[in-house]
Coordinates of C-alpha atoms (C1' of nucleotides) in Angstrom, one line a residue:
Chain A
M1 CA -12.5 -15.1 20.2
S2 CA -10.3 -12.8 22.6
R3 CA -9.7 -12.9 26.1
I4 CA -9.5 -10.2 27.5
L5 CA -8.5 -9.1 31.1
I6 CA -10.4 -7.0 33.7
V7 CA -8.5 -4.8 36.2
E8 CA -10.9 -3.3 38.2
D9 CA -11.2 -3.6 42.4
D10 CA -15.1 -2.5 42.6
E11 CA -16.8 -6.2 42.5
R12 CA -20.0 -4.4 41.0
I13 CA -18.5 -2.2 38.0
R14 CA -16.4 -5.3 37.6
S15 CA -19.3 -8.1 37.2
S16 CA -21.2 -5.6 34.9
M17 CA -18.3 -5.0 32.4
R18 CA -17.7 -8.4 32.7
L19 CA -21.4 -9.4 31.4
A20 CA -21.6 -7.1 28.9
L21 CA -18.1 -8.0 27.0
E22 CA -18.8 -11.6 27.5
E23 CA -22.5 -10.3 25.8
E24 CA -20.1 -9.5 22.7
G25 CA -18.8 -12.6 22.9
Y26 CA -15.1 -12.2 24.8
D27 CA -13.3 -14.9 26.3
V28 CA -13.2 -12.6 30.1
D29 CA -10.9 -13.0 33.0
D30 CA -10.9 -10.2 36.3
V31 CA -8.8 -9.7 38.8
G32 CA -9.7 -6.7 41.7
N33 CA -5.8 -5.5 41.9
G34 CA -2.7 -4.8 40.0
E35 CA -0.9 -7.3 41.6
D36 CA -3.4 -10.2 40.4
A37 CA -3.5 -8.7 36.8
V38 CA 0.8 -9.0 36.5
T39 CA 0.6 -12.7 37.9
L40 CA -2.0 -13.6 35.2
F41 CA -1.2 -11.6 32.6
G42 CA 2.4 -13.8 32.8
A43 CA 0.4 -17.0 32.9
E44 CA -2.1 -16.6 31.0
P45 CA -2.3 -15.1 27.1
Y46 CA -4.5 -12.2 26.7
E47 CA -5.0 -9.5 23.5
L48 CA -6.8 -7.2 25.4
V49 CA -6.4 -5.7 29.2
L50 CA -8.6 -3.0 30.8
I51 CA -7.7 -1.5 33.8
D52 CA -9.2 1.3 36.4
L53 CA -6.8 3.5 37.2
M54 CA -7.4 3.6 41.2
L55 CA -6.5 -0.1 42.0
P56 CA -5.3 -0.5 45.8
G57 CA -1.6 -1.4 46.0
I58 CA 0.1 -0.8 42.6
D59 CA -1.8 2.0 41.3
G60 CA -3.4 1.8 37.5
F61 CA -0.4 3.6 35.9
E62 CA 2.0 1.5 37.5
T63 CA 0.3 -1.7 36.7
C64 CA 0.3 -0.6 32.6
R65 CA 3.3 0.2 32.9
V66 CA 4.4 -2.9 34.1
I67 CA 2.6 -4.9 31.3
R68 CA 3.9 -2.6 28.7
R69 CA 7.5 -3.3 29.6
Q70 CA 7.4 -7.3 28.7
S71 CA 4.3 -6.6 26.0
T72 CA 2.8 -4.7 23.4
V73 CA -0.4 -6.2 24.1
P74 CA -3.5 -3.2 23.3
V75 CA -4.2 -1.2 26.7
I76 CA -7.4 1.2 27.8
M77 CA -7.4 2.7 30.8
V78 CA -11.3 2.6 32.3
T79 CA -11.5 5.2 35.0
A80 CA -13.3 8.1 36.6
R81 CA -11.1 10.1 36.7
S82 CA -11.1 12.2 33.7
D83 CA -8.9 14.7 34.1
T84 CA -6.6 15.9 31.1
H85 CA -3.6 15.2 33.4
D86 CA -4.8 11.5 33.6
V87 CA -6.0 11.1 30.5
V88 CA -2.7 12.5 29.3
A89 CA -0.7 10.6 32.0
G90 CA -2.6 7.1 31.3
L91 CA -1.8 7.1 27.6
E92 CA 2.0 8.3 28.3
A93 CA 1.8 5.0 30.8
G94 CA 1.5 3.4 27.6
A95 CA -2.3 2.8 27.3
D96 CA -4.0 2.6 24.5
D97 CA -7.0 4.3 24.9
Y98 CA -8.2 6.1 27.4
V99 CA -12.4 5.9 29.0
T100 CA -14.2 7.4 31.4
K101 CA -16.6 6.1 33.7
P102 CA -19.9 6.2 33.8
F103 CA -19.0 4.4 30.1
V104 CA -21.5 3.1 27.9
A105 CA -21.3 -0.9 26.9
K106 CA -21.7 0.1 23.4
E107 CA -18.9 2.6 23.3
L108 CA -16.0 0.6 25.0
A109 CA -17.0 -1.9 22.6
A110 CA -16.5 -0.2 20.1
R111 CA -13.5 1.1 21.1
I112 CA -12.1 -2.1 22.2
R113 CA -13.0 -3.6 18.4
A114 CA -11.5 -0.8 17.2
L115 CA -7.9 -1.4 18.7
L116 CA -7.8 -5.3 18.0
R117 CA -8.8 -4.2 14.4
R118 CA -5.4 -2.2 15.1
S119 CA -3.4 -4.0 16.8
R120 CA -4.2 -7.5 14.4
H121 CA -3.5 -5.9 11.4
D122 CA -0.1 -4.1 12.8
G123 CA 1.4 -8.2 14.0
E124 CA 3.4 -10.2 11.9
G125 CA 1.7 -11.2 9.0
S126 CA -0.3 -8.2 8.1
A127 CA -2.5 -9.3 4.9
V128 CA -2.0 -5.6 3.1
L129 CA 0.3 -2.8 3.0
S130 CA -0.1 0.2 1.7
F131 CA 1.4 4.3 1.2
G132 CA -1.2 7.5 -0.2
D133 CA -4.1 6.0 -2.1
V134 CA -1.7 2.3 -2.9
V135 CA -2.8 -0.4 -1.5
I136 CA -0.8 -3.8 -1.7
E137 CA -2.4 -7.3 -1.0
P138 CA 0.8 -9.7 -1.1
E139 CA -1.2 -12.8 -1.3
A140 CA -2.9 -12.0 -3.8
G141 CA -0.5 -10.4 -5.9
V142 CA -2.3 -7.4 -6.8
V143 CA -2.1 -3.9 -6.7
R144 CA -4.6 -1.1 -6.2
R145 CA -4.5 2.7 -6.9
A146 CA -7.6 4.9 -5.2
G147 CA -9.1 1.5 -5.4
V148 CA -8.4 0.5 -9.0
E149 CA -6.6 -2.1 -9.9
V150 CA -2.9 -1.2 -11.3
H151 CA -1.0 -4.0 -13.4
C152 CA 2.0 -4.5 -12.0
T153 CA 5.1 -7.2 -13.2
R154 CA 6.7 -10.2 -11.1
T155 CA 9.9 -7.7 -10.5
E156 CA 8.0 -4.6 -10.0
F157 CA 5.4 -6.3 -7.6
R158 CA 8.8 -7.2 -5.2
L159 CA 10.5 -4.1 -5.6
L160 CA 7.3 -2.6 -4.4
C161 CA 6.7 -5.0 -1.6
E162 CA 10.3 -5.0 -0.6
L163 CA 10.0 -0.9 0.0
A164 CA 6.4 -0.9 1.3
N165 CA 8.3 -3.8 4.1
H166 CA 10.6 -1.2 5.6
P167 CA 9.0 2.3 5.1
G168 CA 10.9 5.2 5.5
K169 CA 13.9 3.0 6.0
V170 CA 16.9 3.5 2.8
L171 CA 17.8 0.2 1.0
S172 CA 20.5 0.1 -1.0
R173 CA 20.5 -1.3 -4.4
E174 CA 22.9 -4.1 -3.4
Q175 CA 20.2 -5.2 -0.4
L176 CA 17.2 -4.2 -3.3
L177 CA 19.0 -6.3 -6.0
E178 CA 19.9 -9.5 -3.5
R179 CA 16.3 -9.5 -1.9
V180 CA 14.5 -9.1 -5.5
W181 CA 16.5 -10.5 -7.7
G182 CA 18.4 -13.2 -5.7
Y183 CA 21.7 -13.8 -3.6
D184 CA 23.3 -14.8 -6.9
Y185 CA 22.7 -12.0 -8.9
F186 CA 25.4 -10.1 -10.0
G187 CA 24.7 -6.9 -12.4
D188 CA 24.3 -3.1 -13.2
G189 CA 22.7 -1.7 -9.9
R190 CA 21.1 0.7 -12.6
L191 CA 19.0 -2.0 -13.1
V192 CA 17.1 -0.9 -9.9
D193 CA 17.1 2.3 -10.9
V194 CA 15.0 1.2 -14.2
H195 CA 12.5 -0.5 -12.3
V196 CA 12.1 2.0 -9.3
R197 CA 10.7 4.1 -12.7
R198 CA 8.7 2.1 -13.9
L199 CA 7.1 1.1 -10.5
R200 CA 6.9 5.3 -10.4
T201 CA 5.1 5.9 -13.6
K202 CA 2.4 3.0 -12.0
V203 CA 2.3 4.3 -8.6
E204 CA 3.0 7.7 -8.6
P205 CA 0.9 10.4 -8.9
D206 CA 3.8 12.6 -10.6
P207 CA 6.0 11.0 -12.1
A208 CA 8.9 13.4 -12.5
L209 CA 8.4 14.5 -9.0
P210 CA 7.8 11.5 -6.7
R211 CA 6.2 11.4 -3.3
F212 CA 6.4 7.9 -1.7
I213 CA 9.4 6.5 -4.0
L214 CA 12.4 8.7 -3.1
T215 CA 16.0 8.5 -4.1
V216 CA 18.3 9.6 -1.6
R217 CA 21.5 10.2 -4.0
G218 CA 24.7 8.2 -3.3
M219 CA 22.8 6.0 -1.2
G220 CA 19.6 3.9 -2.5
Y221 CA 15.3 4.4 -2.3
K222 CA 13.0 4.4 0.3
L223 CA 9.9 4.8 1.1
A224 CA 8.3 7.4 2.4
V225 CA 6.5 7.3 5.5
Chain B
M1 CA 8.4 14.3 12.3
S2 CA 4.9 12.7 11.3
R3 CA 3.2 14.2 9.0
I4 CA -0.5 14.6 9.6
L5 CA -3.8 15.7 7.2
I6 CA -6.4 17.9 9.2
V7 CA -9.8 17.6 8.0
E8 CA -12.1 20.3 9.0
D9 CA -14.7 22.4 7.7
D10 CA -14.7 24.9 10.5
E11 CA -11.6 27.3 9.6
R12 CA -10.9 28.9 13.1
I13 CA -10.8 25.4 14.8
R14 CA -8.4 24.2 11.7
S15 CA -5.7 26.9 12.2
S16 CA -6.0 26.5 15.9
M17 CA -5.6 22.6 15.6
R18 CA -3.0 23.2 13.5
L19 CA -0.8 25.2 15.2
A20 CA -1.1 23.0 19.0
L21 CA 0.3 20.2 16.5
E22 CA 2.8 21.8 15.1
E23 CA 4.2 23.0 18.3
E24 CA 4.5 19.4 19.2
G25 CA 7.1 19.4 16.3
Y26 CA 4.5 17.6 13.7
D27 CA 4.3 18.4 10.0
V28 CA 0.4 19.5 9.0
D29 CA -1.2 19.4 6.3
D30 CA -4.7 20.7 6.4
V31 CA -7.9 20.7 4.3
G32 CA -11.7 22.1 4.4
N33 CA -13.7 19.2 2.8
G34 CA -14.0 15.1 2.5
E35 CA -13.4 15.4 -0.8
D36 CA -9.9 17.3 -1.0
A37 CA -9.1 15.2 1.7
V38 CA -9.1 12.1 -0.6
T39 CA -7.3 13.7 -3.4
L40 CA -4.2 15.2 -1.0
F41 CA -4.2 11.9 1.3
G42 CA -3.8 10.0 -2.4
A43 CA -1.4 12.3 -3.6
E44 CA 1.2 13.0 -0.4
P45 CA 2.5 10.3 2.5
Y46 CA 0.8 11.2 6.0
E47 CA 0.9 9.1 9.1
L48 CA -1.9 10.2 10.8
V49 CA -5.2 11.9 9.6
L50 CA -7.5 13.8 11.8
I51 CA -11.5 13.9 10.4
D52 CA -14.1 16.3 12.0
L53 CA -17.9 14.3 11.2
M54 CA -19.6 17.5 10.3
L55 CA -18.3 18.1 6.8
P56 CA -20.0 19.9 3.8
G57 CA -20.3 17.4 0.6
I58 CA -19.0 13.9 2.0
D59 CA -19.2 13.6 5.5
G60 CA -16.2 12.8 7.8
F61 CA -18.0 9.2 8.5
E62 CA -18.2 8.5 4.6
T63 CA -14.4 10.1 4.3
C64 CA -13.0 7.7 6.9
R65 CA -14.6 5.0 4.8
V66 CA -12.9 5.9 1.8
I67 CA -9.7 6.3 3.4
R68 CA -9.6 3.2 5.0
R69 CA -10.6 1.6 2.2
Q70 CA -7.6 2.4 0.4
S71 CA -4.7 2.3 3.3
T72 CA -4.3 1.3 7.3
V73 CA -3.1 5.2 8.2
P74 CA -4.3 6.1 11.4
V75 CA -7.5 8.3 11.8
I76 CA -8.8 9.9 14.4
M77 CA -12.3 11.6 14.4
V78 CA -12.5 15.3 15.5
T79 CA -16.0 16.3 16.7
A80 CA -18.6 17.8 18.6
R81 CA -21.3 15.4 18.7
S82 CA -19.9 12.9 21.3
D83 CA -23.4 11.0 21.4
T84 CA -22.3 7.4 22.1
H85 CA -24.1 6.3 18.3
D86 CA -21.8 9.0 16.6
V87 CA -18.4 7.5 18.0
V88 CA -19.8 3.8 18.3
A89 CA -20.7 4.6 14.1
G90 CA -17.1 7.1 13.7
L91 CA -15.3 4.1 14.8
E92 CA -17.1 1.0 13.0
A93 CA -16.6 3.6 10.2
G94 CA -12.5 2.7 10.8
A95 CA -11.3 5.3 12.9
D96 CA -8.9 4.3 15.7
D97 CA -10.1 6.7 18.2
Y98 CA -12.6 9.4 18.4
V99 CA -12.4 12.6 20.8
T100 CA -15.2 15.3 21.6
K101 CA -14.8 18.7 20.9
P102 CA -14.1 21.2 22.8
F103 CA -10.8 18.9 23.2
V104 CA -7.9 20.2 25.4
A105 CA -4.9 20.3 22.5
K106 CA -2.5 18.3 25.1
E107 CA -5.3 15.1 24.9
L108 CA -5.4 15.3 21.9
A109 CA -1.7 15.3 21.1
A110 CA -1.6 12.4 24.3
R111 CA -3.8 10.5 21.8
I112 CA -1.8 10.9 18.5
R113 CA 1.5 9.6 20.3
A114 CA -0.3 6.9 21.5
L115 CA -2.1 6.1 18.5
L116 CA 1.6 6.5 16.3
R117 CA 3.4 4.7 19.2
R118 CA 1.2 1.7 18.4
S119 CA 1.2 2.2 14.3
R120 CA 4.8 2.1 13.7
H121 CA 5.8 -1.7 14.6
D122 CA 9.2 -0.7 13.4
G123 CA 10.8 2.1 14.9
E124 CA 11.1 1.3 17.9
G125 CA 14.4 -1.0 16.8
S126 CA 16.0 1.6 14.6
A127 CA 18.9 3.1 16.8
V128 CA 19.3 6.8 16.8
L129 CA 22.0 9.7 17.8
S130 CA 21.3 12.6 19.2
F131 CA 23.0 15.7 20.3
G132 CA 21.7 19.3 21.3
D133 CA 18.7 19.3 19.4
V134 CA 19.6 17.0 16.8
V135 CA 18.7 13.6 15.5
I136 CA 20.4 11.3 13.7
E137 CA 18.1 8.5 12.0
P138 CA 21.0 6.0 10.3
E139 CA 18.7 3.5 9.1
A140 CA 16.4 6.1 8.1
G141 CA 19.0 8.5 6.4
V142 CA 18.0 11.1 7.8
V143 CA 18.8 14.5 9.9
R144 CA 16.7 16.8 12.2
R145 CA 17.2 19.7 13.9
A146 CA 14.8 21.1 16.1
G147 CA 12.3 18.2 14.2
V148 CA 12.6 19.5 10.9
E149 CA 13.9 17.8 8.7
V150 CA 18.1 19.0 7.6
H151 CA 19.2 17.9 4.0
C152 CA 22.5 16.1 4.4
T153 CA 24.8 14.7 1.1
R154 CA 26.1 10.6 1.6
T155 CA 29.7 12.3 2.9
E156 CA 28.8 14.6 5.6
F157 CA 26.0 12.1 6.4
R158 CA 28.9 9.1 7.0
L159 CA 30.6 11.7 8.7
L160 CA 28.4 13.0 11.3
C161 CA 27.3 9.4 11.8
E162 CA 31.2 8.6 12.8
L163 CA 31.5 11.5 14.9
A164 CA 28.1 11.1 16.9
N165 CA 29.4 7.5 17.2
H166 CA 32.2 8.3 19.4
P167 CA 31.0 11.7 21.6
G168 CA 33.6 13.6 23.1
K169 CA 36.4 11.4 21.8
V170 CA 38.8 13.4 19.5
L171 CA 39.5 11.7 15.6
S172 CA 41.9 12.3 13.6
R173 CA 41.5 13.6 10.0
E174 CA 43.4 9.7 9.4
Q175 CA 41.0 8.2 11.2
L176 CA 37.7 9.7 9.9
L177 CA 39.4 9.6 6.4
E178 CA 39.6 6.2 6.7
R179 CA 36.4 5.3 8.3
V180 CA 34.4 7.7 6.3
W181 CA 36.1 7.0 3.0
G182 CA 37.5 4.2 2.6
Y183 CA 40.7 2.3 3.9
D184 CA 42.4 2.9 0.7
Y185 CA 42.1 7.0 0.1
F186 CA 44.8 9.6 -0.5
G187 CA 44.0 12.4 -0.7
D188 CA 44.5 15.6 1.5
G189 CA 43.5 15.6 5.2
R190 CA 42.5 18.9 4.3
L191 CA 39.5 17.3 3.0
V192 CA 37.8 16.5 5.8
D193 CA 37.7 20.3 7.2
V194 CA 36.0 21.2 4.5
H195 CA 32.9 18.9 4.8
V196 CA 33.5 19.6 8.8
R197 CA 32.6 23.1 7.8
R198 CA 29.6 22.0 5.5
L199 CA 28.4 20.0 8.3
R200 CA 28.8 22.8 10.7
T201 CA 26.8 25.3 8.4
K202 CA 23.8 22.4 8.4
V203 CA 24.0 21.3 11.8
E204 CA 25.4 24.1 14.2
P205 CA 23.2 27.0 15.9
D206 CA 25.9 29.4 14.7
P207 CA 28.7 28.0 12.6
A208 CA 31.2 29.8 13.3
L209 CA 31.6 29.5 17.2
P210 CA 30.6 25.4 16.8
R211 CA 29.3 24.5 20.4
F212 CA 28.8 20.6 19.1
I213 CA 31.7 19.7 16.1
L214 CA 34.2 21.3 18.4
T215 CA 38.3 21.2 16.3
V216 CA 40.5 19.8 18.5
R217 CA 43.9 21.7 17.7
G218 CA 46.6 19.5 15.8
M219 CA 44.9 16.0 17.0
G220 CA 41.8 16.6 15.3
Y221 CA 37.7 16.9 15.8
K222 CA 35.5 15.3 18.3
L223 CA 31.7 15.9 19.3
A224 CA 30.6 17.5 22.0
V225 CA 29.6 15.6 24.7
Chain C
dG1 C1' 7.0 -23.9 -36.3
dC2 C1' 5.6 -18.4 -36.4
dG3 C1' 4.9 -14.3 -35.7
dG4 C1' 3.6 -11.3 -31.8
dT5 C1' 3.3 -9.8 -27.4
dC6 C1' 5.2 -9.1 -23.2
dG7 C1' 8.9 -8.7 -19.1
dT8 C1' 12.9 -7.5 -18.4
dG9 C1' 17.8 -6.2 -18.7
dT10 C1' 21.2 -3.4 -21.8
dC11 C1' 22.7 0.7 -23.6
dA12 C1' 23.5 6.3 -24.6
dT13 C1' 22.3 11.0 -23.2
dG14 C1' 21.8 14.5 -20.8
dA15 C1' 21.0 17.5 -16.5
dT16 C1' 21.9 17.9 -12.2
dC17 C1' 24.6 17.6 -7.9
dG18 C1' 28.1 16.3 -4.7
dG19 C1' 33.0 16.2 -3.7
dG20 C1' 37.3 17.5 -3.8
dT21 C1' 41.0 21.1 -4.9
dC22 C1' 42.3 25.3 -4.6
dA23 C1' 43.6 30.4 -3.2
dT24 C1' 43.3 33.3 0.4
dG25 C1' 42.6 34.8 5.1
dA26 C1' 41.9 34.4 9.8
dG27 C1' 43.7 32.6 14.2
dT28 C1' 47.1 30.4 17.0
dC29 C1' 51.7 29.0 19.4
dG30 C1' 56.5 29.1 20.0
Chain D
dC1 C1' 57.1 38.0 14.0
dG2 C1' 57.0 33.8 11.7
dA3 C1' 55.6 29.7 11.2
dC4 C1' 51.3 26.8 11.6
dT5 C1' 46.7 25.3 11.6
dC6 C1' 42.3 25.8 10.6
dA7 C1' 38.2 28.7 8.5
dT8 C1' 36.2 30.2 4.0
dG9 C1' 34.4 30.8 -0.7
dA10 C1' 34.4 29.9 -5.0
dC11 C1' 35.2 26.5 -8.8
dC12 C1' 35.5 22.4 -11.8
dC13 C1' 34.9 18.1 -12.4
dG14 C1' 33.0 13.4 -12.2
dA15 C1' 30.1 10.2 -10.1
dT16 C1' 25.2 9.8 -10.3
dC17 C1' 20.5 9.1 -10.9
dA18 C1' 16.2 9.8 -14.6
dT19 C1' 15.0 9.1 -19.2
dG20 C1' 13.9 6.8 -23.5
dA21 C1' 14.8 3.5 -26.7
dC22 C1' 16.3 -0.8 -27.6
dA23 C1' 17.9 -6.0 -27.9
dC24 C1' 16.7 -10.6 -26.1
dG25 C1' 14.3 -14.0 -24.7
dA26 C1' 9.8 -16.7 -22.9
dC27 C1' 5.8 -17.3 -23.2
dC28 C1' 1.2 -17.9 -26.4
dG29 C1' -2.0 -18.4 -29.9
dC30 C1' -2.2 -19.5 -34.1

DNA sequence: GCGGTCGTGTCATGATCGGGTCATGAGTCG
DNA sequence: CGACTCATGACCCGATCATGACACGACCGC
């Protein structure tokens, strides 16, 4: 299961957290201060880090910042201070969530699951692409809209994936021709238009007024973010 | 800025949330029940969804699940019920975060930022140009002024990028013609003036008294540092 | 082999939008 | 005061794109 690092100076809280998480099936390490946390984090792979705010030496904010500088690992701040200012500061320091003590083990576990779910998901090789109510499963070669499968041809599917892989970025016709049709393709750039149109009829709520597959005049096409 | 969908039945809370988020620069839509939420979500692109737990018709959990079945969009539950059981249920339903009312706007905004930060796996890599309250995203082909998108044509966009790439440096008409229009362009240098003017109407606070795109008499144009 | 279907690329048409030119006026400098 | 430079607004043509129709070939069942 996932490896989790706990950074907490209070011995009792630390071991109770550790127990609770091991109960959930996680592989847990724990340290009592920020320096050790940074050292250990550099030496071992962790999938998530829990940091207490009040630490001897460098505090939780700073520890979080240092870790964030070298990694995008999910970080949860676990602390007694529930002041809005602290919450905001913690999140701005790079934490993904902020839980106040006394916390309930079940809730912390749920938040950890939610965070791991997301971080795995938007990690590389995300199995699923989506926009609006459209879901694309590149592996399965399936496109669904509002749950129902939409049949796409091979070219349409590749084109859709190419757009969905770069949401918000404008892709020129040349780029699309190269990536969807192949490096050696010498054809009319208008060809892209036709396939975009066909895609729109299958994927857009109103193909006449596209909301997702947008044309950027003179530049190409892009998927709305 | 990012588009956010609010799902909340209480009219007052809804509008106050909306205001608070618009204050932060987000582009906000809101609906009063789960059905409308799902419908709108399928028809418009959103980057994040806020869902209240207590909704008429299908409740917040179910709304979250339906959306989650169709998309990996970040979801935050915002609700009055702070029971651990509800928190866990919300997160298990697919929510990424769970905020209890009464909430502080600053904290909600910070949590939204944290979530968007993580969900944008790509956004950070792209370079961004800016001056004053204008932000240019070359990859996305987007120009924003004070957060709101300003439509620029292809030539305007290229010209603006060219200027923004050399802030403080005077660029002659010949240089601009060469770099924006192409090496072989033989046309009137006045052409640049016209496009500068068009840019100014879109980007300058007062186009008659330019503060950013400055004319250097006899030499060309430059972007103010 | 034969006819049908399906996917793909090409073409013609029409609407829209963007870009280049021009005439005019204001501002600036010698 | 001219001469030059730039700003402004209007205008027209051509580029660009959406759309629908169609031709060609691959694939498949018969």
